[in-house]
Coordinates of N, CA and C in Angstrom, one line a residue:
X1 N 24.3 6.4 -16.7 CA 23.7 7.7 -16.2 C 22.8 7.3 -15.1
X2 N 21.8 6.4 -15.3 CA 20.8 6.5 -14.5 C 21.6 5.3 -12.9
X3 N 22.3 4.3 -13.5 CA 23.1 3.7 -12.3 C 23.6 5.2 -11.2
X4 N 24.5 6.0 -11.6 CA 24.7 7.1 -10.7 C 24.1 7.7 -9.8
X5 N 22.1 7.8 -10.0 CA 21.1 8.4 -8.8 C 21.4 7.3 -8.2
X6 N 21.5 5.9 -8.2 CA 21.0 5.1 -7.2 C 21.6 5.8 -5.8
X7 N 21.1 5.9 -4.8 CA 21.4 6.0 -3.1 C 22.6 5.0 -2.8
X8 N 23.0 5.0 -2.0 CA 24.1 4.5 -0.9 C 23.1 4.2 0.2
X9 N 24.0 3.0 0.9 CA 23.0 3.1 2.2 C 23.2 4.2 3.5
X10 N 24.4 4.8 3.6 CA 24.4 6.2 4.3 C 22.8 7.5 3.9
X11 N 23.2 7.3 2.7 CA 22.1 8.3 2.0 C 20.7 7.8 2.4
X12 N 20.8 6.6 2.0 CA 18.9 6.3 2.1 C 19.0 6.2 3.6
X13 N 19.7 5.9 4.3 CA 19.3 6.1 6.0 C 19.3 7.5 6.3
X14 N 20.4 8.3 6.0 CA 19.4 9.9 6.1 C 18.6 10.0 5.8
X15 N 17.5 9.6 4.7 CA 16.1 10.3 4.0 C 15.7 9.8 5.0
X16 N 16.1 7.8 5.2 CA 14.6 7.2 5.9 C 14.6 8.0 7.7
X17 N 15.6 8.8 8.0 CA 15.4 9.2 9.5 C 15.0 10.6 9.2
X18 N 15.1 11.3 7.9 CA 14.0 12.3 8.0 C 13.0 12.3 7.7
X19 N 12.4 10.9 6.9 CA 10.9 11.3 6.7 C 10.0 10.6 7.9
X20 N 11.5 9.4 9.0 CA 10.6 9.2 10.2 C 10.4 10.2 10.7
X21 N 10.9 11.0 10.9 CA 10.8 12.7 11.8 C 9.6 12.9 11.4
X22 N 9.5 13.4 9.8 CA 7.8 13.9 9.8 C 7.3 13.3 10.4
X23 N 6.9 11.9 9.8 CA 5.6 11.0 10.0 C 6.0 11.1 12.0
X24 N 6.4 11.2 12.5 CA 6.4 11.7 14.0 C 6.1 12.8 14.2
X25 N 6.4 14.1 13.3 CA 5.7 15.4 13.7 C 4.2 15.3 13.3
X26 N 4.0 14.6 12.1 CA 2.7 14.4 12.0 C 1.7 13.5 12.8
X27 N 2.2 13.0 13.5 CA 1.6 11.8 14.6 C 1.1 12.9 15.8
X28 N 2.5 13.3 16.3 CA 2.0 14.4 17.1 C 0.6 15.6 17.2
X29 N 1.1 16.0 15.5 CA -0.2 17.1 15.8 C -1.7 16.2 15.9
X30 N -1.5 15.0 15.5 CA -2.6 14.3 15.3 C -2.8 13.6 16.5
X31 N -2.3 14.0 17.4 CA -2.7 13.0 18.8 C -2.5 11.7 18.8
X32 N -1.7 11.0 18.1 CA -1.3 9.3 17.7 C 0.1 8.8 17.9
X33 N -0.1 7.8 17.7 CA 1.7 7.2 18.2 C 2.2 7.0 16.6
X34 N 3.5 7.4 16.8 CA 4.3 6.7 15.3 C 4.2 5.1 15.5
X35 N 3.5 4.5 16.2 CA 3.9 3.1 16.3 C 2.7 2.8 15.3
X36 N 1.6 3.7 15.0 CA 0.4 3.2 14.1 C 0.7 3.3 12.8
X37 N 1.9 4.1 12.5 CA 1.9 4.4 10.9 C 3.3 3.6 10.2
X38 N 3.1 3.0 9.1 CA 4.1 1.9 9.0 C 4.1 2.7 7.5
X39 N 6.0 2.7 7.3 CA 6.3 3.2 6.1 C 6.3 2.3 5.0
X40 N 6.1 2.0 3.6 CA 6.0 1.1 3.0 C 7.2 2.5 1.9
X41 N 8.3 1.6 1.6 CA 9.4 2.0 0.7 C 9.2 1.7 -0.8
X42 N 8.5 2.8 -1.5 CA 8.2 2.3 -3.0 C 9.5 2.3 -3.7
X43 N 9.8 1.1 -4.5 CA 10.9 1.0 -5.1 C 10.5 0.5 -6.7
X44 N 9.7 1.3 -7.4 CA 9.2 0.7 -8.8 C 10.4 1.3 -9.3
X45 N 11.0 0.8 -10.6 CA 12.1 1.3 -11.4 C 13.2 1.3 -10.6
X46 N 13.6 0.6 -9.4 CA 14.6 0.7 -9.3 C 15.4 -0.5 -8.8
X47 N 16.8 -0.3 -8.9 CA 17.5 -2.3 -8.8 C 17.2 -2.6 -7.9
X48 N 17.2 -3.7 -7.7 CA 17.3 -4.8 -6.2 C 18.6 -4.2 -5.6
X49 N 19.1 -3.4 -5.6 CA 20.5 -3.3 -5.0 C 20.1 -1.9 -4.1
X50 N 19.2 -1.2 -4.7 CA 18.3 0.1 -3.6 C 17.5 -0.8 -2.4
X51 N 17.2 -2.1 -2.9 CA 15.6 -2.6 -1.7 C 17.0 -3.1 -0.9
X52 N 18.1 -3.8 -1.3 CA 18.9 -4.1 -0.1 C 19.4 -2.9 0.5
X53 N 19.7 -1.9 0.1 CA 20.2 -0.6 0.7 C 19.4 -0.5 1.8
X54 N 18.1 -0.7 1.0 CA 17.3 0.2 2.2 C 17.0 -0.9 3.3
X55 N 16.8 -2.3 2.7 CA 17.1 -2.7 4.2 C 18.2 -2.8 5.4
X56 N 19.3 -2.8 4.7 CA 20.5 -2.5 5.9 C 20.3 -1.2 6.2
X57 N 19.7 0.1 5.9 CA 19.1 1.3 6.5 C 18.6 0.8 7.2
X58 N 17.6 -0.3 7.4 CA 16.3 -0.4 8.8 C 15.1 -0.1 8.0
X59 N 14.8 -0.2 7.1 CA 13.7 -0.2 6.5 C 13.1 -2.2 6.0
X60 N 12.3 -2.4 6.7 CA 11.7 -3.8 6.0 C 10.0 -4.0 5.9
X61 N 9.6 -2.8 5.3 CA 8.4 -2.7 4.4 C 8.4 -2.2 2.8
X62 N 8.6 -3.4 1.7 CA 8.6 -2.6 0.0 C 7.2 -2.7 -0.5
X63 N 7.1 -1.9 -1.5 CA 6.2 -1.7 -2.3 C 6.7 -2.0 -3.9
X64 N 5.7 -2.3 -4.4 CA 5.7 -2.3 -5.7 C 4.6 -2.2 -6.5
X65 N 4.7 -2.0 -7.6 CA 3.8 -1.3 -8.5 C 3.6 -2.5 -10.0
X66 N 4.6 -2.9 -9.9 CA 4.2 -4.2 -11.1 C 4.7 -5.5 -10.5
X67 N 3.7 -6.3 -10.9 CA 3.9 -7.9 -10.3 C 5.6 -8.4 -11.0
X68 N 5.7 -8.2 -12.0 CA 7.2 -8.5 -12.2 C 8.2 -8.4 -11.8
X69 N 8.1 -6.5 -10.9 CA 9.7 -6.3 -10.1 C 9.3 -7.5 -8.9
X70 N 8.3 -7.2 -8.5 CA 7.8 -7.8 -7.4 C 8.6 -9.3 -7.2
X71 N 8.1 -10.2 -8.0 CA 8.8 -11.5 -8.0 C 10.2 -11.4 -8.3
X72 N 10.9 -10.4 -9.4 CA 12.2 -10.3 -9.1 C 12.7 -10.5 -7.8
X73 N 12.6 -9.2 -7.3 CA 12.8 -8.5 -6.1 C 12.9 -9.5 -4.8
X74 N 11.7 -10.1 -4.9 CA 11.3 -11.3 -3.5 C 12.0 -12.4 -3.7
X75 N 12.6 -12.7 -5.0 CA 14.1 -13.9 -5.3 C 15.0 -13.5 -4.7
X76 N 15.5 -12.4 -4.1 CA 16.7 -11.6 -3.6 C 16.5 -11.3 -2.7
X77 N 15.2 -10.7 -2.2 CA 14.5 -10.7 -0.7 C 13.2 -11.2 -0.2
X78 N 13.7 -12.0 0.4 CA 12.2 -12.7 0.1 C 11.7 -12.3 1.1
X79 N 10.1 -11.9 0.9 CA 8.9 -11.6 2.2 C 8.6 -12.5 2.9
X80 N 7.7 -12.4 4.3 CA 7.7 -13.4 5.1 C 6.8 -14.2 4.7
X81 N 6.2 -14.2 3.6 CA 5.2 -15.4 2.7 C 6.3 -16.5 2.9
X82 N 7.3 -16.1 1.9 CA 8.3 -17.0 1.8 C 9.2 -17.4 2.6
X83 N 9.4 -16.7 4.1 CA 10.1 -17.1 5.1 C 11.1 -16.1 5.0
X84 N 11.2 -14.8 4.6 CA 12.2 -13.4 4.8 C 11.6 -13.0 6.0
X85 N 12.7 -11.9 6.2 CA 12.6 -10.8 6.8 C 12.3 -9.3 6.7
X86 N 11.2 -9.2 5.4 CA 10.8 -8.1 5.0 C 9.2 -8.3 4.5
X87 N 8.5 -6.9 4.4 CA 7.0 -7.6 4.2 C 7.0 -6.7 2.7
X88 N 6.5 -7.5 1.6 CA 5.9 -7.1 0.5 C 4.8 -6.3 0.2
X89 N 4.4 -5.8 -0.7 CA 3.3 -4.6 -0.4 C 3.6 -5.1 -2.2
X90 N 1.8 -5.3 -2.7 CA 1.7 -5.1 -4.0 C 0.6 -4.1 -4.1
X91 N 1.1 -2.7 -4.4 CA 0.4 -1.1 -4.5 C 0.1 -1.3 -6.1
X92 N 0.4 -1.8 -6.7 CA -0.2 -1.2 -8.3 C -1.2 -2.0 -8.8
X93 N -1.8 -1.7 -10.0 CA -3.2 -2.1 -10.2 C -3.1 -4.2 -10.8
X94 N -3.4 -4.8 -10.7 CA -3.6 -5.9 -10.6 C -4.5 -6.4 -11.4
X95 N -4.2 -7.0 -12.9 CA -4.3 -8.1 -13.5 C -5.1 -9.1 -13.3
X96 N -6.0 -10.5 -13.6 CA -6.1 -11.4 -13.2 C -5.2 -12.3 -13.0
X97 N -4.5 -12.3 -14.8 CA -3.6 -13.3 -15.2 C -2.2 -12.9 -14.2
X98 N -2.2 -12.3 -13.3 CA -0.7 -12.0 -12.1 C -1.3 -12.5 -10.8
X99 N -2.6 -12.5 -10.8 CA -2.6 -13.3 -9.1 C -2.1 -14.4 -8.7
X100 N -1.3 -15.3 -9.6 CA -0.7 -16.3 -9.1 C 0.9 -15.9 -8.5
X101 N 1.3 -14.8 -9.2 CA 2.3 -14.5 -8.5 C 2.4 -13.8 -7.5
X102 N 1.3 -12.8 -7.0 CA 0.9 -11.9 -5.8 C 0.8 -12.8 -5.0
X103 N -0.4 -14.0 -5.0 CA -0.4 -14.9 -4.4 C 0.8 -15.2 -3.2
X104 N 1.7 -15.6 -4.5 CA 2.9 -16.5 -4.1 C 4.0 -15.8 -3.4
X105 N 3.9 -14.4 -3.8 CA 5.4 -13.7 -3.4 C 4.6 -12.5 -2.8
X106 N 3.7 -11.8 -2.5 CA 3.1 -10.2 -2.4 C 2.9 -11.0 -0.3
X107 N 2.9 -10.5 0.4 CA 2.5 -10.0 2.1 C 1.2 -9.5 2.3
X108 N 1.2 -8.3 1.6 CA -0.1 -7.7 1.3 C -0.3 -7.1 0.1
X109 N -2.1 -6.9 -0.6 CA -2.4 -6.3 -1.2 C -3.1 -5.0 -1.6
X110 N -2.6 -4.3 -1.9 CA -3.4 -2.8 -1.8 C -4.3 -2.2 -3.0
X111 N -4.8 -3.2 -3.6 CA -5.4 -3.0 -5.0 C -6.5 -3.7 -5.2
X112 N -7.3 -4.2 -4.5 CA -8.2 -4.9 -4.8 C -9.9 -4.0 -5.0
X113 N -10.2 -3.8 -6.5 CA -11.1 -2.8 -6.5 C -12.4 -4.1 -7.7
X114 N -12.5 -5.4 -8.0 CA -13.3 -5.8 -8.4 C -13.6 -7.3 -8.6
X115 N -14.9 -7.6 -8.0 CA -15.3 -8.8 -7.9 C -14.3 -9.9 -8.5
X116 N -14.5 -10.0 -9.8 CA -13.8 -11.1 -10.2 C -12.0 -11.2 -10.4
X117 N -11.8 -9.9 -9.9 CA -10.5 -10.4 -9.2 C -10.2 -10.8 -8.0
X118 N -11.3 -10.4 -7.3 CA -11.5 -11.4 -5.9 C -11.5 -12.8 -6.1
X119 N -12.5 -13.4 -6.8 CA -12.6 -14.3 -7.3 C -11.5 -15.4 -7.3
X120 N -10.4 -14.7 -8.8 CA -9.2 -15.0 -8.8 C -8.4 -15.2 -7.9
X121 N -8.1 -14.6 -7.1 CA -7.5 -14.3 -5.8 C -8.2 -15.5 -4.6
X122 N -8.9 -15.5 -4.6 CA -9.7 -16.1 -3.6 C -9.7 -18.0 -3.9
X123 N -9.5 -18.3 -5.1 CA -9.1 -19.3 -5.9 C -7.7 -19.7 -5.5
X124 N -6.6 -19.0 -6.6 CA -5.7 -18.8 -5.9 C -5.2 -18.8 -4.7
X125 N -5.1 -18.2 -3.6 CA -4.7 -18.3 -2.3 C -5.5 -19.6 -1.5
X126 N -6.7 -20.1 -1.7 CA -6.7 -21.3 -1.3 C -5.9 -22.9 -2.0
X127 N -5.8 -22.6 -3.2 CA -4.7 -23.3 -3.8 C -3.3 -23.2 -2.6
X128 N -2.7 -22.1 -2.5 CA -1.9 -21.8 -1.7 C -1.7 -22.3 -0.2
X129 N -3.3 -22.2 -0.1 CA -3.5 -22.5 1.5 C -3.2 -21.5 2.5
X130 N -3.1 -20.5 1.9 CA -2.8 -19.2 2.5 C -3.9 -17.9 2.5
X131 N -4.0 -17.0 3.9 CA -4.9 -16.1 3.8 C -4.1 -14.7 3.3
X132 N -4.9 -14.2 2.5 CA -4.0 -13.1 1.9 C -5.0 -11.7 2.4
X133 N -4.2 -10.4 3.4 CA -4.6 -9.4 3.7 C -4.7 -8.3 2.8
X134 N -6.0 -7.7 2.0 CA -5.8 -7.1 0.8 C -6.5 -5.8 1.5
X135 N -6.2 -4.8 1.0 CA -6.7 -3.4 1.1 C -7.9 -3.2 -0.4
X136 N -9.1 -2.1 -0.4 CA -10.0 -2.2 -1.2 C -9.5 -0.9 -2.0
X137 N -9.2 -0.7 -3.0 CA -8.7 0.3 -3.4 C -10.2 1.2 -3.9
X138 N -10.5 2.8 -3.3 CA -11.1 3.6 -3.8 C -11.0 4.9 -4.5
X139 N -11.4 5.4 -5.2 CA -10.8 6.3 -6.2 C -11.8 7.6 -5.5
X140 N -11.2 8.3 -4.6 CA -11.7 9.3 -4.0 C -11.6 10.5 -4.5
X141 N -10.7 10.8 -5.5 CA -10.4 11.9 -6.1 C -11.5 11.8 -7.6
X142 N -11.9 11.0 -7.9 CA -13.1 11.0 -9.0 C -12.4 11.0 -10.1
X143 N -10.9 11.0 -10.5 CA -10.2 10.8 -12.1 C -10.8 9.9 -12.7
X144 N -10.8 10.0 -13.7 CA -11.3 9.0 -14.9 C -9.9 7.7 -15.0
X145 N -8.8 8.6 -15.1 CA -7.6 7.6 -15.3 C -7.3 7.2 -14.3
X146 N -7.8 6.7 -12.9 CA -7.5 6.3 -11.7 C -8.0 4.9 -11.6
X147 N -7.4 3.7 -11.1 CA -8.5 2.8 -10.7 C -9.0 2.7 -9.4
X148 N -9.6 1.7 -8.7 CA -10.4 1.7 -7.5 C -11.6 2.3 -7.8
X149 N -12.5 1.9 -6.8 CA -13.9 1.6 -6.8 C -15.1 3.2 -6.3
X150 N -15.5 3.4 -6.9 CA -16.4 4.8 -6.5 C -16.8 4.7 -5.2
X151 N -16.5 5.5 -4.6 CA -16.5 5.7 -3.2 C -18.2 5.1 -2.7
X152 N -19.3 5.7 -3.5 CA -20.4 5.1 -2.9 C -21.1 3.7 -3.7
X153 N -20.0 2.9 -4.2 CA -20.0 1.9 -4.2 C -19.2 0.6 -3.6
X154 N -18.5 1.2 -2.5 CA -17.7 0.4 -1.6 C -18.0 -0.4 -0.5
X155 N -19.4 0.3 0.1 CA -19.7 -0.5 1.0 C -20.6 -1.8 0.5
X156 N -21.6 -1.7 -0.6 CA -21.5 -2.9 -1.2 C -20.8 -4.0 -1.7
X157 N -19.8 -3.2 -2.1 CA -18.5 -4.3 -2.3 C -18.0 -5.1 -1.3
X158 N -17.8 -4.3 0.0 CA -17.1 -5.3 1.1 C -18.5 -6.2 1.5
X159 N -19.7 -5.7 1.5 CA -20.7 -7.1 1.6 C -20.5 -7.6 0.6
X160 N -20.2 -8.0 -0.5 CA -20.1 -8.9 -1.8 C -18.7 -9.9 -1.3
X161 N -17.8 -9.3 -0.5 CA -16.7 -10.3 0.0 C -16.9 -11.3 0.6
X162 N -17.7 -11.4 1.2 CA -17.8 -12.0 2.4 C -17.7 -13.6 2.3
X163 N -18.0 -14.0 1.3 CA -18.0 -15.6 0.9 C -16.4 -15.9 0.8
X164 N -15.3 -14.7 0.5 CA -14.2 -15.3 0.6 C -13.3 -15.4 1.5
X165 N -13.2 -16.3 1.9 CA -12.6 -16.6 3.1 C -11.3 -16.5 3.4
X166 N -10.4 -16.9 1.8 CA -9.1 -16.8 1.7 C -8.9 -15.2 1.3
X167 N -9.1 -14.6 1.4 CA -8.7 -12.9 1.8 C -9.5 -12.4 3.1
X168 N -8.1 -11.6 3.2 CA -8.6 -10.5 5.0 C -8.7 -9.4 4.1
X169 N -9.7 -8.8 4.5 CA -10.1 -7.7 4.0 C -9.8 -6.7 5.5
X170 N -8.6 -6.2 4.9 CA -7.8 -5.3 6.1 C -8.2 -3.5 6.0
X171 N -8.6 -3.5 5.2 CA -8.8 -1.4 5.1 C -8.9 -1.1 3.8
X172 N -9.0 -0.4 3.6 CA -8.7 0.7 2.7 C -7.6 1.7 2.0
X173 N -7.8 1.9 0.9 CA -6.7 2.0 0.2 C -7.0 3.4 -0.8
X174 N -6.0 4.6 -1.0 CA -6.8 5.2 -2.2 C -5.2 6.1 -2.7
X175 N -5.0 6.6 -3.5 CA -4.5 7.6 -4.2 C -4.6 8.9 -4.6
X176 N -4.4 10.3 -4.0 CA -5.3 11.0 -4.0 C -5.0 11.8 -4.9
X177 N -5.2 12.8 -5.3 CA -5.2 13.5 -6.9 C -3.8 14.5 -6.9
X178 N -3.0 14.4 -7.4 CA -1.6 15.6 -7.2 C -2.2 16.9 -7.2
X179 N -1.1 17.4 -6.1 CA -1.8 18.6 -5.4 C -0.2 19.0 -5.2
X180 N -0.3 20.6 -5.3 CA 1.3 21.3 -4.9 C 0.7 21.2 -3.4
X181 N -0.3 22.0 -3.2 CA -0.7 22.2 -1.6 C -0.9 20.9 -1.2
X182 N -0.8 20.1 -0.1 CA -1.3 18.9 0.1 C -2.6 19.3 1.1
X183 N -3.0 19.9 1.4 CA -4.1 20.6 1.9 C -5.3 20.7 1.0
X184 N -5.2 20.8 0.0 CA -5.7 20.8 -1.1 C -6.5 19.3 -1.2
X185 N -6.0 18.0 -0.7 CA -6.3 16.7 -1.2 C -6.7 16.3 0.1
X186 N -6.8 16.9 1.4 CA -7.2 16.3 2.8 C -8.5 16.0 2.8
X187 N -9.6 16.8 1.9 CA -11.0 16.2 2.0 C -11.1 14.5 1.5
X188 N -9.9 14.3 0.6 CA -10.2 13.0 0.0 C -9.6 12.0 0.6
X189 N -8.3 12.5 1.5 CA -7.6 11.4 2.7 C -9.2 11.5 3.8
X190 N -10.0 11.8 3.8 CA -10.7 12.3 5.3 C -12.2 11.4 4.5
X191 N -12.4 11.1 2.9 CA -13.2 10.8 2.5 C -12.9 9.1 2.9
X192 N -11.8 9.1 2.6 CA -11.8 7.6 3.1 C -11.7 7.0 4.6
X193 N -11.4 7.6 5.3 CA -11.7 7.3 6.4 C -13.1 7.6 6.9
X194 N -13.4 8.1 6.5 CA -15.6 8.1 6.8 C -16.0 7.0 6.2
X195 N -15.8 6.6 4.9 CA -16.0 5.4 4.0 C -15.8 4.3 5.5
X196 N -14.1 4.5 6.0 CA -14.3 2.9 6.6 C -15.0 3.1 8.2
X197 N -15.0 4.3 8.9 CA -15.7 4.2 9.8 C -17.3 3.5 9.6
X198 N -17.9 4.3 8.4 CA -19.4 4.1 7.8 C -19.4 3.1 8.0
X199 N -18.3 1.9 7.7 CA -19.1 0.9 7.7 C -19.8 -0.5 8.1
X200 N -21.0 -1.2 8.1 CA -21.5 -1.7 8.7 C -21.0 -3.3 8.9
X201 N -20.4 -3.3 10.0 CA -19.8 -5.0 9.4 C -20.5 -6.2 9.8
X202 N -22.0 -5.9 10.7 CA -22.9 -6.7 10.4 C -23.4 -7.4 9.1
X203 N -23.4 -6.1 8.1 CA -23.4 -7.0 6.9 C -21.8 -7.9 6.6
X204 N -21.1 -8.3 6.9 CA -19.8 -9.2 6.5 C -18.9 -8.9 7.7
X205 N -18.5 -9.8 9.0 CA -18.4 -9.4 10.2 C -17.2 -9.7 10.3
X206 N -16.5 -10.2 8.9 CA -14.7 -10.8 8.6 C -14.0 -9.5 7.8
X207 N -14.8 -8.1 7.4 CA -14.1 -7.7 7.4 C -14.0 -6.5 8.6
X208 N -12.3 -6.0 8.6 CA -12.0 -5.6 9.6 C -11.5 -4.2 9.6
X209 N -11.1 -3.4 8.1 CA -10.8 -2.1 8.0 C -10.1 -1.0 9.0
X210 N -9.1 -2.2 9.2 CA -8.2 -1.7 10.5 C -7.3 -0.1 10.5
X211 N -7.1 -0.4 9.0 CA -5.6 0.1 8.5 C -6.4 1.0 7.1
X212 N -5.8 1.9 6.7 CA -5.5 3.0 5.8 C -4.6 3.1 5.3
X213 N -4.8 2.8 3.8 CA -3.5 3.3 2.9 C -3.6 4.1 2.2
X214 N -3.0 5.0 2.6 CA -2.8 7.0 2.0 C -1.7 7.8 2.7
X215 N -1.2 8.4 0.9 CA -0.6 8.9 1.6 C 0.7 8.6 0.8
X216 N 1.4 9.7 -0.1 CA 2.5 9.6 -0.9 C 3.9 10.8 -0.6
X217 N 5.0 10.5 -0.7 CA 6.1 11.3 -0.8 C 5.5 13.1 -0.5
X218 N 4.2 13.7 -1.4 CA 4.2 14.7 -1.4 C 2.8 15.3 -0.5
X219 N 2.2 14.2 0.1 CA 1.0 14.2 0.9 C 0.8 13.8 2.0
X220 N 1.8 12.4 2.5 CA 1.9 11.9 3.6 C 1.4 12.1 4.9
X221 N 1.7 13.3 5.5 CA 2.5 14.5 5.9 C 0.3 14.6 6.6
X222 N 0.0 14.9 5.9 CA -1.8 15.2 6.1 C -2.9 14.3 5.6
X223 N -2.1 13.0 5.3 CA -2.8 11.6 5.6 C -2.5 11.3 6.4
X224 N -1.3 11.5 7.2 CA -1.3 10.8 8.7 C -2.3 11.6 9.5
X225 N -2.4 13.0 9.6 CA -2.9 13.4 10.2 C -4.3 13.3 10.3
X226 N -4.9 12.4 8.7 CA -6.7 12.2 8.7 C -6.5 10.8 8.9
X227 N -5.6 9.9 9.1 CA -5.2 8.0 9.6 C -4.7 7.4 9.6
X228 N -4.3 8.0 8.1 CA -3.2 6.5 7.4 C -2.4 6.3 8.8
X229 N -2.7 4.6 8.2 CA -1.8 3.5 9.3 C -0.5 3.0 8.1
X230 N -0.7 3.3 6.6 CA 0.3 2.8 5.8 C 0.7 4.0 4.9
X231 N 2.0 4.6 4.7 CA 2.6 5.8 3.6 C 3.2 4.9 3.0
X232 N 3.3 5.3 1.4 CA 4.1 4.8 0.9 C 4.7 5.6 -0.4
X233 N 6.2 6.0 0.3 CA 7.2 6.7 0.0 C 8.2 6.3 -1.1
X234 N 8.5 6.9 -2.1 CA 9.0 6.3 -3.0 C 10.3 7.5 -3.3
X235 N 9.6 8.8 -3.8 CA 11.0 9.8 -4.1 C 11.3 10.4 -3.4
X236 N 10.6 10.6 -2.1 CA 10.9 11.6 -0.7 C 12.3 10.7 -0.6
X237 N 11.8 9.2 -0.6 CA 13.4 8.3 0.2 C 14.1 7.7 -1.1
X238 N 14.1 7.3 -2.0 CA 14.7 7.0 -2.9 C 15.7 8.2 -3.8
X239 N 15.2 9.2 -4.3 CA 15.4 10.1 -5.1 C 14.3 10.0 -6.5
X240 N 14.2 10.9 -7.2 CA 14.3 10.7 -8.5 C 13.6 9.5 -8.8
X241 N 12.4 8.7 -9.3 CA 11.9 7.5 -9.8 C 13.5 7.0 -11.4
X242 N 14.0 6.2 -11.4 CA 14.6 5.9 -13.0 C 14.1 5.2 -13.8
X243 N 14.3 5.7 -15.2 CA 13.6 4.9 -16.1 C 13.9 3.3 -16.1
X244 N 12.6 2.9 -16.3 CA 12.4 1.4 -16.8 C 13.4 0.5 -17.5

């Protein structure tokens, strides 16, 4: 049953050339180029045989949500850590005992919300010999069941980085609260972009908060329009999430 949603690569190249359309109508009303917003293709729960679809579509940015599809997935396609032609995205919450595999197999990180997994990480990727570009994950919507870091505890956080050398601290990251209206959640896309303008990088002058990650299947759409440089689309382009 659930083999049958999987997409064709006809199919996933229709979706991925309509949700480039938005993210272009949305660039537009926002005065920006589509060349700033990079789609990231969330593929949790689904085979390695959708992430190759979607690359022969012209898609070569994945996401993932657990370190296990992750290392699956990068055996079959590997990121350009490993010398592929596609870049990794590790979007879900992060473990200590898994940074050796993010490490090893992830491009970038979008979850990084506490000291001592910096730590870890920072350990790690020098073992590696590698700099790893991590996003700070902030919980802008104020859920209890959310992770990332309370918004007016962030800027102390990125001063608390600064000793590690083996992470780029590239931007910001958040998840915003489900909303039918997606107008409804734009204070909290717009919260995080003040977060990274606010901040002062005299105190820690390595990091660089280039980039913005916000912005899902059903919100995208008015996170491009408050920054996001990263969406990451999972049912708009896939279909249907399937079970585990």
């Amino acid at each position: 049953m659930a083999e049958q949603q999987v997409l064709d690569v006809p199919a996933i190249r229709e979706r991925l050339a309509w949700i480039q359309e938005r993210i272009e109508r949305a660039c537009r009303r926002a005065g920006r180029s589509p060349d700033e917003v990079t789609l990231i293709g969330v593929t949790k729960t689904f085979p390695v045989a959708v992430v190759q679809a979607a690359y022969e579509a012209g898609l070569r940015h994945f996401g993932e949500n657990r370190v296990q599809e992750l290392v699956a997935k990068a055996a079959v396609l590997p990121g350009r850590i490993e010398g592929g032609e596609v870049t990794w995205h590790m979007i879900g919450h992060l473990q200590r005992n898994k940074a050796r595999d993010v490490v090893a197999h992830a491009d970038w990180l979008h979850s990084l919300d506490n000291l001592r997994l910096a730590e870890t990480l920072e350990r790690r990727a020098a073992m590696a010999d590698r700099v790893l570009p991590c996003f700070v994950e902030v919980n802008v919507s104020g859920e209890p069941t959310k992770f990332g870091l309370e918004p007016d505890a962030v800027h102390d956080f990125l001063d608390a980085l600064a000793p590690f050398e083996h992470l780029e601290i590239v931007g910001l990251m958040t998840l915003a609260a489900p909303a039918e209206d997606p107008e409804a959640v734009r204070p909290q896309f717009r919260l995080l972009r003040r977060l990274a303008e606010t901040y002062d990088r005299r105190n820690n002058p390595r990091v660089q908060l280039r980039y913005l990650s916000m912005g899902m299947s059903g919100d995208f759409e008015v996170a491009i329009e408050e920054g996001a440089t990263h969406v990451r689309i999972g049912s708009a382009l896939f279909g249907p999430r399937l079970e585990p």
